[in-house]
PDB file of C-alpha atoms in Angstrom:
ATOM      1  CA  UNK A   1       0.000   0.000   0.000  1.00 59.00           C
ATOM      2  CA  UNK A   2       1.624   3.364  -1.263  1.00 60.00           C
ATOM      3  CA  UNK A   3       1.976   6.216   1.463  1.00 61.00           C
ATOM      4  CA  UNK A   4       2.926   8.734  -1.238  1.00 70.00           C
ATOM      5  CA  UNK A   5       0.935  11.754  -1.444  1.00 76.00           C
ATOM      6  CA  UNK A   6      -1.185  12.790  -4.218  1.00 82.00           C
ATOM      7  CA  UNK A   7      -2.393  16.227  -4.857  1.00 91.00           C
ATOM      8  CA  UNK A   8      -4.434  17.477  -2.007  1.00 93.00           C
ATOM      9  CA  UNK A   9      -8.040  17.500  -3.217  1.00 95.00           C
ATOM     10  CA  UNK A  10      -9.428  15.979  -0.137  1.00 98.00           C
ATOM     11  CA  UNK A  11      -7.369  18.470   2.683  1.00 97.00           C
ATOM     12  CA  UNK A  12      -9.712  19.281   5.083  1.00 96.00           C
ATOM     13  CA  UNK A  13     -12.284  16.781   4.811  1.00 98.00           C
ATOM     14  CA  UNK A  14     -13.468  14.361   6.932  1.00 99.00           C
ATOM     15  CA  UNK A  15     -14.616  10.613   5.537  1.00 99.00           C
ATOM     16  CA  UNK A  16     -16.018   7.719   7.247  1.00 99.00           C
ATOM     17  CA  UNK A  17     -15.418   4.591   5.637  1.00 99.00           C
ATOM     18  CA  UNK A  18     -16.995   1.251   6.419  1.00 99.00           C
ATOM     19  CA  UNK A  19     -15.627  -1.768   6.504  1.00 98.00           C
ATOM     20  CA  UNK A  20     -11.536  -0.459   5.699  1.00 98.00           C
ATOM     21  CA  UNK A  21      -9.396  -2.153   7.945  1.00 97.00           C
ATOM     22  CA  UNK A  22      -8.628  -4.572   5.147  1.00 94.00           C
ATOM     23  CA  UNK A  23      -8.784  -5.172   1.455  1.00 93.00           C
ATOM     24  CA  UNK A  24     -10.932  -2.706  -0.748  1.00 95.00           C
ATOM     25  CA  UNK A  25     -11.671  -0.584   2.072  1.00 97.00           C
ATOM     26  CA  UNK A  26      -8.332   0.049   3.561  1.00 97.00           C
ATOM     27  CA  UNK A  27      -6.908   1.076   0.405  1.00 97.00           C
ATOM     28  CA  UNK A  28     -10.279   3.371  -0.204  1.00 98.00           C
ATOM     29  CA  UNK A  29      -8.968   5.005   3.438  1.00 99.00           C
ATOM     30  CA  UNK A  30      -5.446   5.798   2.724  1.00 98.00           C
ATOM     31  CA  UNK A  31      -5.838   6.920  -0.502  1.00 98.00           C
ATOM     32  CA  UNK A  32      -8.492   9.187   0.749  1.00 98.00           C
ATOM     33  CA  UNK A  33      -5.561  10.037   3.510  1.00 98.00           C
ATOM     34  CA  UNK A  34      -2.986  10.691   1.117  1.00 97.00           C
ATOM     35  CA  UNK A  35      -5.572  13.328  -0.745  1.00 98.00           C
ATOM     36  CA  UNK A  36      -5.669  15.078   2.737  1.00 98.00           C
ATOM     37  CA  UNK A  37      -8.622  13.298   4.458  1.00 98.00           C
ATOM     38  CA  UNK A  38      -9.176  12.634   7.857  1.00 99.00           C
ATOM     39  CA  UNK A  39     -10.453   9.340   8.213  1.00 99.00           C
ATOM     40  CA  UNK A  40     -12.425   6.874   9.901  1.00 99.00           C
ATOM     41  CA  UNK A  41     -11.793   3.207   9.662  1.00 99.00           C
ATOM     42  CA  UNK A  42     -14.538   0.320  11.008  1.00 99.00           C
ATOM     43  CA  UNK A  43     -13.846  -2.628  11.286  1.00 98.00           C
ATOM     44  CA  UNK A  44     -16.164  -5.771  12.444  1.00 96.00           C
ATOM     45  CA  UNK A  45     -14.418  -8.403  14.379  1.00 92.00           C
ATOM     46  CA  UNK A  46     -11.495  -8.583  16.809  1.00 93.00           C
ATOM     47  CA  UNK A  47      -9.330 -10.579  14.611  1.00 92.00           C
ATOM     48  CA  UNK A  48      -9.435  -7.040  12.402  1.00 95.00           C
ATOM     49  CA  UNK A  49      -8.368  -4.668  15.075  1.00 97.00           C
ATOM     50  CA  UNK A  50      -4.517  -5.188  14.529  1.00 97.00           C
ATOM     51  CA  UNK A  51      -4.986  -4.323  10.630  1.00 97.00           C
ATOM     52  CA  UNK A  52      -7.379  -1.332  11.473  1.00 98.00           C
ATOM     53  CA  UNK A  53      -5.014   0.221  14.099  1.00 98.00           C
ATOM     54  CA  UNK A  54      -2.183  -0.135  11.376  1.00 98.00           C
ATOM     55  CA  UNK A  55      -3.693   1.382   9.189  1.00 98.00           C
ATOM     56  CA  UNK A  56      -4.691   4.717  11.321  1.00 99.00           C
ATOM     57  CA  UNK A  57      -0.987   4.313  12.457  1.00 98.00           C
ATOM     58  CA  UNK A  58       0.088   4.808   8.694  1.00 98.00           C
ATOM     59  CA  UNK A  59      -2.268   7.161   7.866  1.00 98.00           C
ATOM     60  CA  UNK A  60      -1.130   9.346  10.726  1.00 98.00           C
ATOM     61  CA  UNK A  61       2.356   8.826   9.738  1.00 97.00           C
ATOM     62  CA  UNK A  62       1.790  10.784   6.143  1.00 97.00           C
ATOM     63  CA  UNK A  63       3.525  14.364   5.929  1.00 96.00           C
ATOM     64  CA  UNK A  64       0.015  16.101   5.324  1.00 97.00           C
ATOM     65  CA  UNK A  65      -2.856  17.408   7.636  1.00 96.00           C
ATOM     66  CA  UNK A  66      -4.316  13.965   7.409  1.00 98.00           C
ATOM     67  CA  UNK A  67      -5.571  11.644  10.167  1.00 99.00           C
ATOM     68  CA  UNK A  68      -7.498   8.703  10.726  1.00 99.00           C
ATOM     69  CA  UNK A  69      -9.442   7.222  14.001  1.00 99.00           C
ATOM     70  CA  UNK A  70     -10.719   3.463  14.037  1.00 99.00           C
ATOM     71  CA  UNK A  71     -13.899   2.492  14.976  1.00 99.00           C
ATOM     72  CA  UNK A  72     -15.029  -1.458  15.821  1.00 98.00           C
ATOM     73  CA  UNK A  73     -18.530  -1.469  14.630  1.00 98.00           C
ATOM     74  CA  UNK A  74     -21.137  -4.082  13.445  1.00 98.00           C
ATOM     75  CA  UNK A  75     -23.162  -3.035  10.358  1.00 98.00           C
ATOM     76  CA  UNK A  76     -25.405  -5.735  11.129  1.00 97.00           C
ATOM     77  CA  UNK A  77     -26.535  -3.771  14.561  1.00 98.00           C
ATOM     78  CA  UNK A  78     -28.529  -1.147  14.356  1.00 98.00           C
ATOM     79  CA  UNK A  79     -27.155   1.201  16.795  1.00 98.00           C
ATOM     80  CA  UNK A  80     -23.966   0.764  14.896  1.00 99.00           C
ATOM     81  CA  UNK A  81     -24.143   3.846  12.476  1.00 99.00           C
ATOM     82  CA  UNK A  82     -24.749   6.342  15.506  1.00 99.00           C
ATOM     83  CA  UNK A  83     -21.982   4.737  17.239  1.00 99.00           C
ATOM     84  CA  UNK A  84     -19.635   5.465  13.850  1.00 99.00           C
ATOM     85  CA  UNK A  85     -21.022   8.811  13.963  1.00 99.00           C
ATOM     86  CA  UNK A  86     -20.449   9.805  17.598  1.00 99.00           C
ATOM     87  CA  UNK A  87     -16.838   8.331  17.798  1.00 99.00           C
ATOM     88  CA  UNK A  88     -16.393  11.068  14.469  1.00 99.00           C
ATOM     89  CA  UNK A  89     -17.619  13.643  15.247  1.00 99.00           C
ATOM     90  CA  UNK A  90     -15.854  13.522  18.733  1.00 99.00           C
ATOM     91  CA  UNK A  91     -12.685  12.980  17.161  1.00 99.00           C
ATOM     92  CA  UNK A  92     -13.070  15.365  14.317  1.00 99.00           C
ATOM     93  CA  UNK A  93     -15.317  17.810  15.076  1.00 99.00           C
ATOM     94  CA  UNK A  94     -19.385  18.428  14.179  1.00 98.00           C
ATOM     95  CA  UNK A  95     -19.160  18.203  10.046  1.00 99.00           C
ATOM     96  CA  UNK A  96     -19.327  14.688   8.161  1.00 99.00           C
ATOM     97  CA  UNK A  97     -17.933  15.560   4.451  1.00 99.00           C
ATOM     98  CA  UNK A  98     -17.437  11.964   2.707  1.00 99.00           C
ATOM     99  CA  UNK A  99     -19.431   9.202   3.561  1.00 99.00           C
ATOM    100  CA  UNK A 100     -18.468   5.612   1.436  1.00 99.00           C
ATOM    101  CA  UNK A 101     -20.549   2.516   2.592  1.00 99.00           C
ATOM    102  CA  UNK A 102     -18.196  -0.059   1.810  1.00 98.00           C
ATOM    103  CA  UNK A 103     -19.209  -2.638   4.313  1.00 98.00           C
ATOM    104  CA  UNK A 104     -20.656  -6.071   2.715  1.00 96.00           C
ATOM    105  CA  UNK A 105     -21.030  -9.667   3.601  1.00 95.00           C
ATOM    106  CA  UNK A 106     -20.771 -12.045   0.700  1.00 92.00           C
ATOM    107  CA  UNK A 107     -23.080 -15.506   0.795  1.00 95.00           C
ATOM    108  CA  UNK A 108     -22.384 -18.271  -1.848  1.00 94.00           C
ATOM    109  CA  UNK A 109     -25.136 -20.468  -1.971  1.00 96.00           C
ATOM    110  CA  UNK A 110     -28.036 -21.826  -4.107  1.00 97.00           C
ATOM    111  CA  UNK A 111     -31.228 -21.005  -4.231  1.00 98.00           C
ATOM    112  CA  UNK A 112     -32.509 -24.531  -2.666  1.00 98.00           C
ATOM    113  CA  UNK A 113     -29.741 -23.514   0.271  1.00 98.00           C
ATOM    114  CA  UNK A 114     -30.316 -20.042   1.280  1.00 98.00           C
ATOM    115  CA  UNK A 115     -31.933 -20.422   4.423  1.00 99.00           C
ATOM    116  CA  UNK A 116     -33.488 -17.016   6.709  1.00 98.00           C
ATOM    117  CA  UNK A 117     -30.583 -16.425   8.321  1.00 98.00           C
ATOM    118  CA  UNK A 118     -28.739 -15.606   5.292  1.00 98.00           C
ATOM    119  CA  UNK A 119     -30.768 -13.462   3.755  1.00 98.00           C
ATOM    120  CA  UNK A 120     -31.079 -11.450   7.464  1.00 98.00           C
ATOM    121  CA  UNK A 121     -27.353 -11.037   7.890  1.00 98.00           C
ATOM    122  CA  UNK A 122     -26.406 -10.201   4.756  1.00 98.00           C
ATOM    123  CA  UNK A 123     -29.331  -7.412   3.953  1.00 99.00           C
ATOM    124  CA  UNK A 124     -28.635  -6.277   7.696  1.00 99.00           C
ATOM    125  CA  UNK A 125     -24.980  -5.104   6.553  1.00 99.00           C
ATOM    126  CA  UNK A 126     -25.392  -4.438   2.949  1.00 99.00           C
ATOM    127  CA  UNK A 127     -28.704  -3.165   2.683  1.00 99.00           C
ATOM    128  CA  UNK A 128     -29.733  -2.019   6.144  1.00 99.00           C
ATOM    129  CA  UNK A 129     -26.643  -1.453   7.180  1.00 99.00           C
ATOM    130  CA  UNK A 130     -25.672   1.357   4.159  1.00 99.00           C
ATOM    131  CA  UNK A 131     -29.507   2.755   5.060  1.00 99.00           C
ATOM    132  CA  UNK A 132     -28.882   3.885   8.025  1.00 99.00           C
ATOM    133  CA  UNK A 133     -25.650   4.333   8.131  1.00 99.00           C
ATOM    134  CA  UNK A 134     -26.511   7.442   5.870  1.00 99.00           C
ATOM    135  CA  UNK A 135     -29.325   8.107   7.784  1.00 99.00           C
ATOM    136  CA  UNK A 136     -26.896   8.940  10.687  1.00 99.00           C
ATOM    137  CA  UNK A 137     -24.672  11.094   8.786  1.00 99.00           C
ATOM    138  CA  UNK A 138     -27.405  13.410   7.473  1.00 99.00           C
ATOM    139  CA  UNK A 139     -27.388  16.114  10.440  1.00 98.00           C
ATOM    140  CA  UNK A 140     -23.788  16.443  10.124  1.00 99.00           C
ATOM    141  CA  UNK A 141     -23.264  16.348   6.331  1.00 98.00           C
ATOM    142  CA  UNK A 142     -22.226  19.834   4.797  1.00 97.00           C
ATOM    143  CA  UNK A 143     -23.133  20.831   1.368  1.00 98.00           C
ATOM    144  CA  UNK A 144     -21.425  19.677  -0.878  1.00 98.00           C
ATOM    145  CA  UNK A 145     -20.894  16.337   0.652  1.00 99.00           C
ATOM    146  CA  UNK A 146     -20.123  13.386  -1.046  1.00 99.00           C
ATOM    147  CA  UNK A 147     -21.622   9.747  -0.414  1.00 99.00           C
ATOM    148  CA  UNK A 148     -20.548   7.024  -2.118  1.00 99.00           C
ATOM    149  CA  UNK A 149     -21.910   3.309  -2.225  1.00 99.00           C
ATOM    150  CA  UNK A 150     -19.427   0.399  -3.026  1.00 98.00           C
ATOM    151  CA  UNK A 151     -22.037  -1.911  -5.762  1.00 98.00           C
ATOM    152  CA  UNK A 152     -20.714  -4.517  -7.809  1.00 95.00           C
ATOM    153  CA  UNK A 153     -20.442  -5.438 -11.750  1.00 92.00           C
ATOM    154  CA  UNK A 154     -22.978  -8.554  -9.730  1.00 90.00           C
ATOM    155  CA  UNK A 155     -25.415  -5.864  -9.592  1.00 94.00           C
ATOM    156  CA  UNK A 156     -26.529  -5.855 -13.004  1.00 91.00           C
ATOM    157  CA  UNK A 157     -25.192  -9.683 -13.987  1.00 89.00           C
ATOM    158  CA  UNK A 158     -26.506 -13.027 -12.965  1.00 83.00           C
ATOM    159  CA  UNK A 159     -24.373 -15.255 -11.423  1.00 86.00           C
ATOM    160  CA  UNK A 160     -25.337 -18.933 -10.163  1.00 89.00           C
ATOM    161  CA  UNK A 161     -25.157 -19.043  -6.374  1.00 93.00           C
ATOM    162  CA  UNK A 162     -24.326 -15.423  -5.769  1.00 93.00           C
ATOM    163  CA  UNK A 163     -28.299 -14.267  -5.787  1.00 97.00           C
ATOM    164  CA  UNK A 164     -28.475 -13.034  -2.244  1.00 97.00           C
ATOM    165  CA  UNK A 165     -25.172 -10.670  -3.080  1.00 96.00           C
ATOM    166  CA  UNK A 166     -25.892  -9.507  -5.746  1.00 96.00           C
ATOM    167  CA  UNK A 167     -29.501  -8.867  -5.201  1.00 98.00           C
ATOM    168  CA  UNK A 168     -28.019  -6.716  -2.570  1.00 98.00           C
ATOM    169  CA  UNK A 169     -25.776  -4.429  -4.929  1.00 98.00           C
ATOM    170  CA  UNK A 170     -29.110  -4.209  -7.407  1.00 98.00           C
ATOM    171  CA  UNK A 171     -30.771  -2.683  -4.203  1.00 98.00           C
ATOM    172  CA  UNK A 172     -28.301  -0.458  -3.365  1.00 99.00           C
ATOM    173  CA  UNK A 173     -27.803   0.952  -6.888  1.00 98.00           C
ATOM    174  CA  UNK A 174     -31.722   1.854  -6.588  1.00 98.00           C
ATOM    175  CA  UNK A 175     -30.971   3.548  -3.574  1.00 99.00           C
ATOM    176  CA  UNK A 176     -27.811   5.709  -4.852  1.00 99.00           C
ATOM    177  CA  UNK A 177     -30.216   7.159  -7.529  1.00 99.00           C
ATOM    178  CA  UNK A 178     -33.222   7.840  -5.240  1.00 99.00           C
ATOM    179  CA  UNK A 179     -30.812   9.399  -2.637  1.00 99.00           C
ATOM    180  CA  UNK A 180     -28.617  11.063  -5.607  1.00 99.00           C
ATOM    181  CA  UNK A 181     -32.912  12.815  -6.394  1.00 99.00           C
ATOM    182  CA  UNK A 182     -33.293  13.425  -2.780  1.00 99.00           C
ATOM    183  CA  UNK A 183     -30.278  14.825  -1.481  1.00 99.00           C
ATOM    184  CA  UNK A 184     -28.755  16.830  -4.323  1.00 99.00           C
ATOM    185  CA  UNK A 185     -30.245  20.563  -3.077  1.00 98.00           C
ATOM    186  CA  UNK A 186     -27.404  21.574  -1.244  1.00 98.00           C
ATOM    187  CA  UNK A 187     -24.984  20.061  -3.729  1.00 99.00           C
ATOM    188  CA  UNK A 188     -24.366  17.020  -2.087  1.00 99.00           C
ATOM    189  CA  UNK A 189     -23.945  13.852  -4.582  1.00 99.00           C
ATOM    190  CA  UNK A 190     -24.812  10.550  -4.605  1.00 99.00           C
ATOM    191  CA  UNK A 191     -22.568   7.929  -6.758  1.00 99.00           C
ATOM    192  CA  UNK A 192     -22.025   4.307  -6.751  1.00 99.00           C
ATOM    193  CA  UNK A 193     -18.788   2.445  -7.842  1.00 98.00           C
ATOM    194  CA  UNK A 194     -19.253  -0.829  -9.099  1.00 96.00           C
ATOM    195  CA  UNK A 195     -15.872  -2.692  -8.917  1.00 94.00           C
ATOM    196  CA  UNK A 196     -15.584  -6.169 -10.986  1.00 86.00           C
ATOM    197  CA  UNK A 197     -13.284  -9.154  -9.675  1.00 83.00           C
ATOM    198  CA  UNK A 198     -10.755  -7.884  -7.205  1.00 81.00           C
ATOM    199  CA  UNK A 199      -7.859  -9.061  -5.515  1.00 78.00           C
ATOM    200  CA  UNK A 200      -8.893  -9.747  -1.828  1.00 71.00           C
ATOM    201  CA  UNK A 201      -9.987 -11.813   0.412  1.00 71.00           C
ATOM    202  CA  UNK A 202     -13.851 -11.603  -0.340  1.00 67.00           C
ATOM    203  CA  UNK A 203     -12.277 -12.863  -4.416  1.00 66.00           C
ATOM    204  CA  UNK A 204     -11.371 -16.256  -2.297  1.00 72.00           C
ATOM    205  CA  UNK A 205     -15.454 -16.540  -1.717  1.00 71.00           C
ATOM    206  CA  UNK A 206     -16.553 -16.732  -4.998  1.00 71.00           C
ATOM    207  CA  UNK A 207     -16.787 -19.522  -6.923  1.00 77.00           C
ATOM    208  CA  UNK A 208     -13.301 -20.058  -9.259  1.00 83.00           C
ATOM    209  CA  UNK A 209     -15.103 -20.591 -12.602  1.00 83.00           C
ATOM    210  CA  UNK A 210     -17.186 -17.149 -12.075  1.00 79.00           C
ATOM    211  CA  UNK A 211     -13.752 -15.280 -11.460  1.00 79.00           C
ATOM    212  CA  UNK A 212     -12.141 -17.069 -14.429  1.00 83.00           C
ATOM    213  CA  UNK A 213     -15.249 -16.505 -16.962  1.00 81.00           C
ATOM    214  CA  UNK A 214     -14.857 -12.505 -16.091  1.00 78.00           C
ATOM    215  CA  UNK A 215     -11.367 -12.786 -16.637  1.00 78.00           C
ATOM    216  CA  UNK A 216     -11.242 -14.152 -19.482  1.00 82.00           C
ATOM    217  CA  UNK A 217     -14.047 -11.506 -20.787  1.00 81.00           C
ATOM    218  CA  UNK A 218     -12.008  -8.492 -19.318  1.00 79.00           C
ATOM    219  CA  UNK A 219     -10.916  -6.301 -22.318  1.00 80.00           C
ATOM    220  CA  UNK A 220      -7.775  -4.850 -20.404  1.00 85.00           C
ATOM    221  CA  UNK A 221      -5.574  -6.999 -19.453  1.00 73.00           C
ATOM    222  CA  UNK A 222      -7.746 -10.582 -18.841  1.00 81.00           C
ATOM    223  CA  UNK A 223      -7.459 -10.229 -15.335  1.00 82.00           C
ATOM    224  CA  UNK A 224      -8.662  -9.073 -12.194  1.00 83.00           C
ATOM    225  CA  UNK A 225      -8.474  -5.913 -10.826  1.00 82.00           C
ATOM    226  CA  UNK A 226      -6.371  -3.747  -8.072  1.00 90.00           C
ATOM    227  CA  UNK A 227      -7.449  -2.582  -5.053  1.00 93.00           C
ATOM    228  CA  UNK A 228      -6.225   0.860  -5.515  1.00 95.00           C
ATOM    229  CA  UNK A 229      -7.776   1.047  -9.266  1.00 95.00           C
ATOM    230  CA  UNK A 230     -10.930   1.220  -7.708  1.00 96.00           C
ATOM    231  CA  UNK A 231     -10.070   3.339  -4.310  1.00 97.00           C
ATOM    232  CA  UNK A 232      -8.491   6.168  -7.307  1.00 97.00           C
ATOM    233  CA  UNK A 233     -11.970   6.404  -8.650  1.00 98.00           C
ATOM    234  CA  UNK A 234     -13.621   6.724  -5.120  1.00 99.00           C
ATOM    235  CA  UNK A 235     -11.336   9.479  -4.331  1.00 98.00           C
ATOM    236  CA  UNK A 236     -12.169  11.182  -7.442  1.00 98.00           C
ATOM    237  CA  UNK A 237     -16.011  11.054  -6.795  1.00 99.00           C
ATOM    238  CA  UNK A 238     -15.490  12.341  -3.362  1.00 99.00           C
ATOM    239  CA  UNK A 239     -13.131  15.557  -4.514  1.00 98.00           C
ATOM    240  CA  UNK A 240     -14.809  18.939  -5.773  1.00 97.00           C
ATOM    241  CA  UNK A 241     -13.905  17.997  -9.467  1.00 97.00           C
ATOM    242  CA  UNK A 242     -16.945  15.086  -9.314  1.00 98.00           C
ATOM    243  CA  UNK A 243     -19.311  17.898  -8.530  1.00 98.00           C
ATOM    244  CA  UNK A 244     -21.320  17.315 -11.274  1.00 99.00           C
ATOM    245  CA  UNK A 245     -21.742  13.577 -11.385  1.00 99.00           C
ATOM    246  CA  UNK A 246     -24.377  12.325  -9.021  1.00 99.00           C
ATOM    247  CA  UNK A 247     -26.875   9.467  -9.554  1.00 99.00           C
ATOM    248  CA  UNK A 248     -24.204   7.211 -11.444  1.00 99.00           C
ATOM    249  CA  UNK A 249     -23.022   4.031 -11.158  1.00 98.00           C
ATOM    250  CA  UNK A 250     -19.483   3.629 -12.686  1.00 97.00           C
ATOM    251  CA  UNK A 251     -18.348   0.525 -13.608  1.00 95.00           C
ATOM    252  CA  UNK A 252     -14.421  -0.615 -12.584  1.00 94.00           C
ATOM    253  CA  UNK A 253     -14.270  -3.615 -14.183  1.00 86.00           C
ATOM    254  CA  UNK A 254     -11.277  -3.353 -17.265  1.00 85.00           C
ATOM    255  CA  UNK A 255     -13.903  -3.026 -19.290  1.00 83.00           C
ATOM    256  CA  UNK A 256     -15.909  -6.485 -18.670  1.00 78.00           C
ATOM    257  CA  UNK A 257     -19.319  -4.499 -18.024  1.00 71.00           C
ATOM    258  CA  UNK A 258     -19.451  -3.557 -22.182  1.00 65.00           C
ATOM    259  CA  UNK A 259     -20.535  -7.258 -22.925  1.00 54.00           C
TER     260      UNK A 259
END
């Protein structure tokens, strides 16, 4: 992970995160941090607190005004979001500038398989979770503020045993452009970024002929993706020079999405 600064288009701001102590979302934080942000990294379990406090550890280690808090926080709970939003806004002050709602749990199972509990934990992080999560940020959000929804290319393909995920990203691409219509007064935007195969840990979770079919349909490159390829275009949609972009959903995927 590169700790070189970029140019400064996020100085100043402050950006929660969910679910960055690893993966995706970690590199989504200290990019943000080497743009200037101060950030806030969540993180679920125990086993992630190491990671998460490494992270801030870096991040406050960069030679700009950045700065970074972590948070341990369950999606999945409902008081979680005003937990988030209480440890931020005592560490950073009143205003909420960036909000991405990364956090996602990732089922593989059949149809004939998927039993309730499934479908309730998973749509209590990814759907419910990224709800009210940006319910929670609302009284603190300043205009101008940027939220941003982590989707998938899933979203919008179908993919055997992967319903209940991707079902979830098709929900919460609805929801970016209802809140994109709702919230865009004030200048505030709404955007999703829909990342295809990454490398990370979730990649090890879904099935190896489903990763190798998009690979070998990816224009650039036939492979998977980077981490940071996606976290550049997050940072982008949360500086000033995405103020005109709201309601999207833009594909990361090498190109795989045109087919």
């Amino acid at each position: 992970m590169s700790r070189d600064l970029l140019a400064q288009t996020l100085e100043g701001k402050v950006a929660i995160v969910t679910g960055s102590s690893r993966g995706l979302g970690a590199d989504m934080a200290m990019d943000m941090a080497r743009r200037g942000a101060k950030v806030v990294v969540t993180y679920i379990s125990p086993s992630s607190e190491e990671k998460a406090a490494k992270l801030v550890s870096d991040i406050k280690a960069l030679p700009n005004n950045a700065s970074a808090i972590h948070v341990r926080a369950d999606l999945g709970d409902i008081t979680s979001p005003a937990h988030i939003v209480k440890s931020t806004t005592s560490a950073f002050g009143p205003d909420i500038h960036i909000l991405v709602n990364n956090a996602a749990l990732q089922v593989t199972k059949s149809l004939s398989e998927i039993a309730t509990e499934d479908y309730e934990r998973l749509y209590n992080v990814n759907i419910r979770g990224a709800i009210f999560m940006t319910q929670a940020v609302l009284p603190h959000l300043r205009p101008q503020s940027r939220i941003i929804n982590i989707s998938s290319v899933g979203g919008r393909a179908g993919f055997a045993s992967l319903s209940l995920y991707t079902s979830s990203k098709a929900a919460l691409e609805g929801f970016t452009r209802s809140w994109a219509a709702e919230l865009g007064g004030d200048g505030t935007t709404v955007n999703a970024v829909a990342p295809g195969p990454v490398q990370s840990e979730m990649l090890n979770t879904i099935p190896t002929e489903i990763v190798e079919m998009q690979k070998a349909n990816t224009p650039v490159g036939k492979r998977v993706g980077e981490s940071i390829e996606v976290a550049r275009v997050v940072s982008w949609l949360a500086s000033n020079e995405a103020s005109w972009v709201s309601g999207q959903v833009i594909n990361v995927s090498g190109g795989w999405t045109m087919y």
